[in-house]
mmCIF file of C-alpha atoms and ligand atoms in Angstrom:
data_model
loop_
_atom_site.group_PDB
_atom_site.id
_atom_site.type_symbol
_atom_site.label_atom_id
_atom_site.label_comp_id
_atom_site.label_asym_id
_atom_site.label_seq_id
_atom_site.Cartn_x
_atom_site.Cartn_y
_atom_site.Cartn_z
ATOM 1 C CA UNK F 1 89.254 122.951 73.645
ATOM 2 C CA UNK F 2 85.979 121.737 75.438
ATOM 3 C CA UNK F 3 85.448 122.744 79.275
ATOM 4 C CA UNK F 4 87.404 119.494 80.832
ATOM 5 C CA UNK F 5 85.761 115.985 81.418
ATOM 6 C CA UNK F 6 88.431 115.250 84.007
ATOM 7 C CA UNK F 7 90.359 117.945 86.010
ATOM 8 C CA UNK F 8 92.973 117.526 88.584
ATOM 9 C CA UNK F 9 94.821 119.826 90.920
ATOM 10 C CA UNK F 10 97.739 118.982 93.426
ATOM 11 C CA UNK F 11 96.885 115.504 93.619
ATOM 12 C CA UNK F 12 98.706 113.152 95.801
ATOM 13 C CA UNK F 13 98.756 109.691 96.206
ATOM 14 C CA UNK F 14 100.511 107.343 98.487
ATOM 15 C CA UNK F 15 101.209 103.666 97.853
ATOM 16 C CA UNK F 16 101.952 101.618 101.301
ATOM 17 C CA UNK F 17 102.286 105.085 103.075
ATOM 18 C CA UNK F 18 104.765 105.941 101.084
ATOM 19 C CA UNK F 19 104.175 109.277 98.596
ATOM 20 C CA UNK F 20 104.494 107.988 94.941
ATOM 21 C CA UNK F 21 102.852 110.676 92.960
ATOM 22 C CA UNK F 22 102.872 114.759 94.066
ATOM 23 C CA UNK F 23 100.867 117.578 93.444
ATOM 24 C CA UNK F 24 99.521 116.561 90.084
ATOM 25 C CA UNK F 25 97.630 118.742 87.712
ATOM 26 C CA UNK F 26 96.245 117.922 84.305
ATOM 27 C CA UNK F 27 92.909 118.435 82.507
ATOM 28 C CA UNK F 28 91.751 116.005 79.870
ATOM 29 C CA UNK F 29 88.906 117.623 77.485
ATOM 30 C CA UNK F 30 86.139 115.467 75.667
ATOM 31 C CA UNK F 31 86.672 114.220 72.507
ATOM 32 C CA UNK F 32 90.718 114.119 73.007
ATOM 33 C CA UNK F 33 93.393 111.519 73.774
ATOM 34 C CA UNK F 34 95.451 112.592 76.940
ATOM 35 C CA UNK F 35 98.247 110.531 77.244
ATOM 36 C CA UNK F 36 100.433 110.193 80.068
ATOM 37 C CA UNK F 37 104.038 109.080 79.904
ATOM 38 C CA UNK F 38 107.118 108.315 82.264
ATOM 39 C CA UNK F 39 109.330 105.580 82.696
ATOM 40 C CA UNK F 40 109.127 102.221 84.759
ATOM 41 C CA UNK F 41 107.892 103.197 88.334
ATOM 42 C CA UNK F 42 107.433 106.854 87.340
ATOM 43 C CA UNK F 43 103.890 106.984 89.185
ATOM 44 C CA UNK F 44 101.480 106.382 86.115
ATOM 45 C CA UNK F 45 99.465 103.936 87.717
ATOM 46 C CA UNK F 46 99.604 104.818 91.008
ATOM 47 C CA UNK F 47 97.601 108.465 89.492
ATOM 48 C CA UNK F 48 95.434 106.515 87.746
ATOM 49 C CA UNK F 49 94.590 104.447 90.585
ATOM 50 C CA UNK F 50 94.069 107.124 92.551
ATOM 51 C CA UNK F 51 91.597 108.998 90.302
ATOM 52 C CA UNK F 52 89.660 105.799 90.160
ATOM 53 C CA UNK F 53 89.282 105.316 93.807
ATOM 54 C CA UNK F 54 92.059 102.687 93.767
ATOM 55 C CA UNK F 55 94.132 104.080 95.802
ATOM 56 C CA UNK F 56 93.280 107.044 98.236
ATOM 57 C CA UNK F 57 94.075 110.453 96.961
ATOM 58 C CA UNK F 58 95.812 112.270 100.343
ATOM 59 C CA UNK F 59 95.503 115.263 98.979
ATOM 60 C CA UNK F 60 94.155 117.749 96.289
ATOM 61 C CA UNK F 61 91.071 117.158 94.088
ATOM 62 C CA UNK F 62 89.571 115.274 91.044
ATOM 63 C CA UNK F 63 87.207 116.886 89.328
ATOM 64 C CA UNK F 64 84.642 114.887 86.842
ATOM 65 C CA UNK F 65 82.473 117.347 85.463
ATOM 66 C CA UNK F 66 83.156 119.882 87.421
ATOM 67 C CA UNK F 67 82.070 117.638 90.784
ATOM 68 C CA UNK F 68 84.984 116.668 93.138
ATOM 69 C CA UNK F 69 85.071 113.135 92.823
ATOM 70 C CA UNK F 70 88.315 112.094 95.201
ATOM 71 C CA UNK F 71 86.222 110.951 98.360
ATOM 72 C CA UNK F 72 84.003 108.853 96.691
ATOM 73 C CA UNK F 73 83.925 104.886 96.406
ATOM 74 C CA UNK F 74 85.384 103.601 93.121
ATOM 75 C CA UNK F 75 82.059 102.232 92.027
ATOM 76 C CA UNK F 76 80.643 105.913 92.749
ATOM 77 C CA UNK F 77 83.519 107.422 90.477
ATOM 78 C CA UNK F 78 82.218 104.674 87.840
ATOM 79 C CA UNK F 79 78.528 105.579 87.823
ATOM 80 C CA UNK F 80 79.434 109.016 88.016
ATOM 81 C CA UNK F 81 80.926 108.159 84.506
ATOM 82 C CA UNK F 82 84.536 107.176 84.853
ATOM 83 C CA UNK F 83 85.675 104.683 83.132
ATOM 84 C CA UNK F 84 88.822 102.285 84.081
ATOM 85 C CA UNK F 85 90.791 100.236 81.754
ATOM 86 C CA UNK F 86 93.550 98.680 84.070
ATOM 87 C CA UNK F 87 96.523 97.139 83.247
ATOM 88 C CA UNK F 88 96.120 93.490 84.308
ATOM 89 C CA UNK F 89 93.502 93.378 81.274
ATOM 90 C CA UNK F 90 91.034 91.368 83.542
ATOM 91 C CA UNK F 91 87.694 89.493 81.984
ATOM 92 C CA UNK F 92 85.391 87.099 83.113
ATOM 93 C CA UNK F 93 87.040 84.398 81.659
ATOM 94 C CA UNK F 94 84.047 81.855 81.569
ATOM 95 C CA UNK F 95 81.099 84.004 80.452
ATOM 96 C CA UNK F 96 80.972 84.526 76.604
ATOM 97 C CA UNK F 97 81.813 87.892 75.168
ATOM 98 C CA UNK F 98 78.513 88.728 75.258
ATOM 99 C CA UNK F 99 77.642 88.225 78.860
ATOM 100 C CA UNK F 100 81.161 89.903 79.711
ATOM 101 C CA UNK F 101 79.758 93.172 77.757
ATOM 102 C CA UNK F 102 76.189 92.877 79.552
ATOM 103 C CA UNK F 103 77.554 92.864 82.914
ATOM 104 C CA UNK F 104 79.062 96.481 82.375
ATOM 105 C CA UNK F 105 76.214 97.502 80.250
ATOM 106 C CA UNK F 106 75.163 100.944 81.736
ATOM 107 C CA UNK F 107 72.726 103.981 81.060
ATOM 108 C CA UNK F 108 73.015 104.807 77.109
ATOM 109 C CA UNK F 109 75.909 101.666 76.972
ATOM 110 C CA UNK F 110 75.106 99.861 73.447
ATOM 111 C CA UNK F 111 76.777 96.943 72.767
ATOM 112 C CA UNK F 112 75.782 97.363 68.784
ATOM 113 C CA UNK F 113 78.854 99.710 69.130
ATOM 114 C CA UNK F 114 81.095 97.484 70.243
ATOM 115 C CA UNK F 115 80.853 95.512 67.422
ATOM 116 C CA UNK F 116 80.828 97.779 65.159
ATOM 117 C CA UNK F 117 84.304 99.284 66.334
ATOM 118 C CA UNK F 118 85.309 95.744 66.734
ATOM 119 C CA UNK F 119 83.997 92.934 64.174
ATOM 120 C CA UNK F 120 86.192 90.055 65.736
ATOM 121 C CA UNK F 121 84.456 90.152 68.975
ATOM 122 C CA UNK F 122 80.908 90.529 66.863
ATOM 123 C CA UNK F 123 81.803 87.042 65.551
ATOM 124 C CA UNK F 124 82.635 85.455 68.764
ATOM 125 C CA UNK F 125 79.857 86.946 71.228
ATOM 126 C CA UNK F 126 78.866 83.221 72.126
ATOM 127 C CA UNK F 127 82.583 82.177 72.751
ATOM 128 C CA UNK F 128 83.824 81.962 76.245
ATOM 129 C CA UNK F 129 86.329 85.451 77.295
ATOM 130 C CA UNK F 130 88.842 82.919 78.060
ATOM 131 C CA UNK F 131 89.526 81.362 74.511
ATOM 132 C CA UNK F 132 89.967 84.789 72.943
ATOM 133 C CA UNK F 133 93.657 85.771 71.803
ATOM 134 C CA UNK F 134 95.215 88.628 74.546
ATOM 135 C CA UNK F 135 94.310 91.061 71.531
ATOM 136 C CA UNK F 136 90.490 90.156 71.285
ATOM 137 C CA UNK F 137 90.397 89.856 75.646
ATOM 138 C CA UNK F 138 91.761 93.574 75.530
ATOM 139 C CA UNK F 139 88.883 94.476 72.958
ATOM 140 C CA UNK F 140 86.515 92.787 75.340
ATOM 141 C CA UNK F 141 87.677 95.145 78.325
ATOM 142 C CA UNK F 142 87.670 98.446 76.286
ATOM 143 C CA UNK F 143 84.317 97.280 75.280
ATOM 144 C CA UNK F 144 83.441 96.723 78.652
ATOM 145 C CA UNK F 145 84.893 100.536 79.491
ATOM 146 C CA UNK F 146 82.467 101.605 76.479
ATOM 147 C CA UNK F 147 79.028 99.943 77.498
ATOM 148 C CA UNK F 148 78.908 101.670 80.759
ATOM 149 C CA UNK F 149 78.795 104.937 79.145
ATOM 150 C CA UNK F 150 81.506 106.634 80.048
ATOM 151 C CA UNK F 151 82.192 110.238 80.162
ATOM 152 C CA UNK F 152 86.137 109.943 80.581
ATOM 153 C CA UNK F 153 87.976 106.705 80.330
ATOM 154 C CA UNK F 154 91.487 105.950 81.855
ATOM 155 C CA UNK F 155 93.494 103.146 79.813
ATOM 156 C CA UNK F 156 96.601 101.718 81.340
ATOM 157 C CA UNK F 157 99.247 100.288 79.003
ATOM 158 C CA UNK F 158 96.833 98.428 77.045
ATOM 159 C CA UNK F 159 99.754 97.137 74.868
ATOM 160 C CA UNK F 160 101.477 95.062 77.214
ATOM 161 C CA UNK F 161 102.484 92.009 75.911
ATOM 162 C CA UNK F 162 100.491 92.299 72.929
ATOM 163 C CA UNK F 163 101.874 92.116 69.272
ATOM 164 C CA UNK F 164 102.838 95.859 67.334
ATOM 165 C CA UNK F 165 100.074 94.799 64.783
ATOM 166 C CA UNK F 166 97.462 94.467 67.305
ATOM 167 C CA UNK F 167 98.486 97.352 69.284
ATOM 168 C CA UNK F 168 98.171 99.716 66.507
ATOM 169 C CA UNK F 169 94.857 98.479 65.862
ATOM 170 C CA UNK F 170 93.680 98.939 69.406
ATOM 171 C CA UNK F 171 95.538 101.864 69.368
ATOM 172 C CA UNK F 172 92.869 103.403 66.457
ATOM 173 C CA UNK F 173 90.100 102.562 68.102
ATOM 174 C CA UNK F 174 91.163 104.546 71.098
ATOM 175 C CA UNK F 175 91.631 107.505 68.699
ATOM 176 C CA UNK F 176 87.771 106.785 67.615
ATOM 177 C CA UNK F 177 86.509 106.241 71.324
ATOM 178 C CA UNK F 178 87.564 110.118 72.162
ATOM 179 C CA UNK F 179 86.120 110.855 68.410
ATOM 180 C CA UNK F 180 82.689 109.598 69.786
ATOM 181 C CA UNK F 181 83.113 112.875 72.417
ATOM 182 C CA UNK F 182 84.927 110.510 75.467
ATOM 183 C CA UNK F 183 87.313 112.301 77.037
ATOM 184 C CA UNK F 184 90.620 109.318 77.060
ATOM 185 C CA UNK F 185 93.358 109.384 79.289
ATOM 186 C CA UNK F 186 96.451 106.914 77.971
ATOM 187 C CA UNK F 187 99.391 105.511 79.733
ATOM 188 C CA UNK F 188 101.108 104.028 76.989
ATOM 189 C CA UNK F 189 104.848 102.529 77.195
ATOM 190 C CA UNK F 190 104.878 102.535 73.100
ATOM 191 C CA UNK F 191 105.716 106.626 73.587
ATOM 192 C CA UNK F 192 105.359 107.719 69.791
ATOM 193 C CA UNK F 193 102.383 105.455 69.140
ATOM 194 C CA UNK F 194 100.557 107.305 71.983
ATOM 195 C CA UNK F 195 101.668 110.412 70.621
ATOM 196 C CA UNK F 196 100.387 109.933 67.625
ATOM 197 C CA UNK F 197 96.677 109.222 68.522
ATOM 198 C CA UNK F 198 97.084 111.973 71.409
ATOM 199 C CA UNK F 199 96.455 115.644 71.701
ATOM 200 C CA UNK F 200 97.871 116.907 74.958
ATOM 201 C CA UNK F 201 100.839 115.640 77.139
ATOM 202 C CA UNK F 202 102.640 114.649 80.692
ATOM 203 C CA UNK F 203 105.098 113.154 81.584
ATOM 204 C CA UNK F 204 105.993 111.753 85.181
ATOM 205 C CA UNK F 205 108.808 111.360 86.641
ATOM 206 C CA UNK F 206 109.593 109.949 89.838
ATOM 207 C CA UNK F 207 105.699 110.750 90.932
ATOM 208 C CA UNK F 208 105.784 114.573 89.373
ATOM 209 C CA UNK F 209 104.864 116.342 86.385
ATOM 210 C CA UNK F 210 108.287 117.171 84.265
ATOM 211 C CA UNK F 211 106.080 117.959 81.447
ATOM 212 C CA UNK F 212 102.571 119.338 80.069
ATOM 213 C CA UNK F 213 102.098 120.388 76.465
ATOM 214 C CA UNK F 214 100.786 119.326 73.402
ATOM 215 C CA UNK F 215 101.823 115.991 71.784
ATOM 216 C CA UNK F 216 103.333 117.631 68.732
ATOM 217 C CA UNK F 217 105.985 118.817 70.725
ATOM 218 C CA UNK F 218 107.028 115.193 71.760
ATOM 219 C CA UNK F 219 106.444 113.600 68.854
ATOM 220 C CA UNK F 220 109.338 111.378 67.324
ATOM 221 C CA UNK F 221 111.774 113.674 69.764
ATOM 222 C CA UNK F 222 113.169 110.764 71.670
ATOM 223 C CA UNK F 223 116.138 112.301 73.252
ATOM 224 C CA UNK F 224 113.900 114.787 75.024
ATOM 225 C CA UNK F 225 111.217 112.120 75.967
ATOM 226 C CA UNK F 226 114.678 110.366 77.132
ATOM 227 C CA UNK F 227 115.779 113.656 79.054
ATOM 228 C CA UNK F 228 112.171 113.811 80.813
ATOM 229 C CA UNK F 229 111.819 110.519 81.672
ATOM 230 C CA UNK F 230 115.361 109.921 82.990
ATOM 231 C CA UNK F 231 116.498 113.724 83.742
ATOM 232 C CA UNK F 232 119.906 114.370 82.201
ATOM 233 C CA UNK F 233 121.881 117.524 80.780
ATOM 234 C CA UNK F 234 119.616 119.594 78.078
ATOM 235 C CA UNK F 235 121.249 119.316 74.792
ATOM 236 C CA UNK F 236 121.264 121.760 71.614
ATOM 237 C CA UNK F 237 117.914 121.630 70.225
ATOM 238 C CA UNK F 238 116.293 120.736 73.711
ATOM 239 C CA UNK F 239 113.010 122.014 75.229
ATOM 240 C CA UNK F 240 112.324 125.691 75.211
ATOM 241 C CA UNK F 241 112.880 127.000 78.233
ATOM 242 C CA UNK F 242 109.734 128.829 78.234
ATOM 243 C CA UNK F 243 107.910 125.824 77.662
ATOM 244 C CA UNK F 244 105.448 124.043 79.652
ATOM 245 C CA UNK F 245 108.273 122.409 81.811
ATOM 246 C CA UNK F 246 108.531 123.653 86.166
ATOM 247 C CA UNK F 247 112.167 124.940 85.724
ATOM 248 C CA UNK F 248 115.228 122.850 85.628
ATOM 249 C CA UNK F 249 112.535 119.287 85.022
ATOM 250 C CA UNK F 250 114.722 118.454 82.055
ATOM 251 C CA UNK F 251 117.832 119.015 83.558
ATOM 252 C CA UNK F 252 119.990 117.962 86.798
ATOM 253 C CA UNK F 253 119.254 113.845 87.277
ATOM 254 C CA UNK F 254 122.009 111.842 85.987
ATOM 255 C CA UNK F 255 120.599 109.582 82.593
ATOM 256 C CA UNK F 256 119.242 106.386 83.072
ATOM 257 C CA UNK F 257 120.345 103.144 81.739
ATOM 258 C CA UNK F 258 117.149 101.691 80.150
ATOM 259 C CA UNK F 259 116.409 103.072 76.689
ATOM 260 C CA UNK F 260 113.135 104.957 76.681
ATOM 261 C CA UNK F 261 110.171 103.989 75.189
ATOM 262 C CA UNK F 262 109.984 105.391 72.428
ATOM 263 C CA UNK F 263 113.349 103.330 71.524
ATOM 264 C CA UNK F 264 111.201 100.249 72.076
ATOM 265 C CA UNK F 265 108.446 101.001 70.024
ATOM 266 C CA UNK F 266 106.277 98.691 67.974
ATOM 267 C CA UNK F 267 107.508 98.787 64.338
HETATM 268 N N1 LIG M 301 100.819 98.414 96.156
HETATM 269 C C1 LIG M 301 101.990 99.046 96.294
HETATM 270 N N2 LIG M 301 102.609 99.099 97.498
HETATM 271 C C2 LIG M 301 103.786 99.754 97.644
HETATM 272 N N3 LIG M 301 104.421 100.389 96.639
HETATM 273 C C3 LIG M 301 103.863 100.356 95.439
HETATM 274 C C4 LIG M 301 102.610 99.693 95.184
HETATM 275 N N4 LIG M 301 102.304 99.837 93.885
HETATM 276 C C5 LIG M 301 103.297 100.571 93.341
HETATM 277 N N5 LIG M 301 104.224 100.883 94.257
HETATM 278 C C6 LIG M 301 105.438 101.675 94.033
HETATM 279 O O1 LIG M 301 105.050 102.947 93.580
HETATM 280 C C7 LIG M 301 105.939 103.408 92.563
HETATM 281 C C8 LIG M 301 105.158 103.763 91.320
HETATM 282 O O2 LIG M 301 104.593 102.574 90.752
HETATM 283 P P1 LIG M 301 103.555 102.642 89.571
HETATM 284 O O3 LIG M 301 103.117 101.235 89.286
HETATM 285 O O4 LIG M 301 102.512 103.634 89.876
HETATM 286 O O5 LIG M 301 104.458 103.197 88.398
HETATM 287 P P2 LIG M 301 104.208 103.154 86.834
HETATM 288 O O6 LIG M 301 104.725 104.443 86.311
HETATM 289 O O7 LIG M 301 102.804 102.798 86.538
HETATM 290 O O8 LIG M 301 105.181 101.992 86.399
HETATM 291 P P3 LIG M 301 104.963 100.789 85.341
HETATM 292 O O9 LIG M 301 105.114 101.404 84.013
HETATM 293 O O10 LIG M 301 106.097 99.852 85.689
HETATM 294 O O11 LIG M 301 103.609 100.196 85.604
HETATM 295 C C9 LIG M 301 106.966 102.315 92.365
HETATM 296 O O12 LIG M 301 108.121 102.646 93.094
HETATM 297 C C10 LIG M 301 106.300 101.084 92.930
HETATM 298 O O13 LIG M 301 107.257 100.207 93.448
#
């Protein structure tokens, strides 16, 4: 593995004064998927928010490049080369797909690749954001994310409310952004789709890291992405307990009630 893009150590982050995420540390490497999991609520977000400048990081440090980051002003983090992929999926819904890709065009930022990762949007550059399908409006954001040449890119549930089809086609083109050396960082509520186009691992749960490994491990194991997500009592053929895991993270918490996502995934 690469020296890390993106490095984090103890992070916190409040929401409202209130501490949502603690003492977070993960790395995510160039030319990999890092993909973040946890239930509804876990914190997800509220990390990513805070590693864009979102939200204010109380304590700990963010690391892009090997410069601490965590003070600056989001638009500082973004020049500095992180890009942000939020959830609400946000264009500007009366300039054309072109315009909407030459407004985040930045440094090396070539929109020729755009198109080439994604031919729909190549045949609708003159059409207004707005009239695209939810599918071709998330291609315009990741596009937008691309152009301002990023060095790491944080994408937050891209899939939601879009169709399995479309999400697995998004979801290749994520594997090819971190193939073009960008170092990705996915929250993802499809678990094993994320999994599958990922390299390394966490979970969150209620605001902490239960787990850290590669994304072999998790892979098609739902019951243990349901123990970490939801705590619960380990079960035969459970996580090592030498594993990447602080002790007792799979254990203790009574189960949830909502199926995990990887239950709910796109078929
Ligand atoms: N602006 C806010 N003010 C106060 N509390 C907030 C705010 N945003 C989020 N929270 C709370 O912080 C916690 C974590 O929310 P967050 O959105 O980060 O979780 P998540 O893992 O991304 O969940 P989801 O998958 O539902 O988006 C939740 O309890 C939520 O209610």
């Amino acid at each position: 593995m690469e020296a890390p893009a993106l490095a984090l150590e103890g992070v916190a982050v409040d929401r409202a004064e209130v501490p949502v995420v603690h003492d977070v540390a993960l790395e995510a490497a160039p030319g990999e998927v890092t993909v973040v999991l946890g239930a509804n609520g876990a914190g997800k977000t509220t990390l990513m928010d805070g590693i864009a400048g979102l939200a204010r990081v109380k304590s700990g440090t963010v690391r892009l490049g090997g410069t601490a980051i965590e003070r600056l002003a989001p638009y500082k983090r973004a020049r500095a080369g992180l890009g942000y992929v939020e959830q609400a999926r946000t264009t500007f819904r009366t300039l054309t797909v072109e315009q909407n890709l030459l407004v985040s065009q930045r440094g090396d930022g070539d929109l020729a690749t755009v198109y080439r990762l994604f031919p729909e949007l190549d045949k609708r550059r003159g059409l207004q954001a707005g009239h695209l399908s939810g599918g071709e409006q998330q291609m315009v954001v990741l596009g937008r994310a691309l152009v301002s040449a990023p060095k790491v890119v944080l994408i937050d549930e891209m899939s939601l409310g879009l169709a399995p089809l479309v999400v697995r086609r998004l979801m290749t083109t994520v594997g090819e952004l971190a193939g073009m050396g960008i170092a990705v960082v996915l929250i993802e509520q499809f678990a094993n789709l994320a999994l599958d186009v990922g390299t390394s691992a966490h979970v969150l749960r209620k605001g902490r890291i239960v787990f850290s490994g590669p994304c072999a491990e998790l892979r098609g194991d739902e019951r243990r992405l349901h123990r970490l997500y939801f705590g619960g009592a380990p079960s035969a053929g459970g996580p090592r307990s030498d594993g990447a895991e602080p002790g007792g993270a799979e254990g203790a918490e009574p189960g949830g009630a909502t199926p995990p996502p990887a239950e709910r995934e796109a078929r």
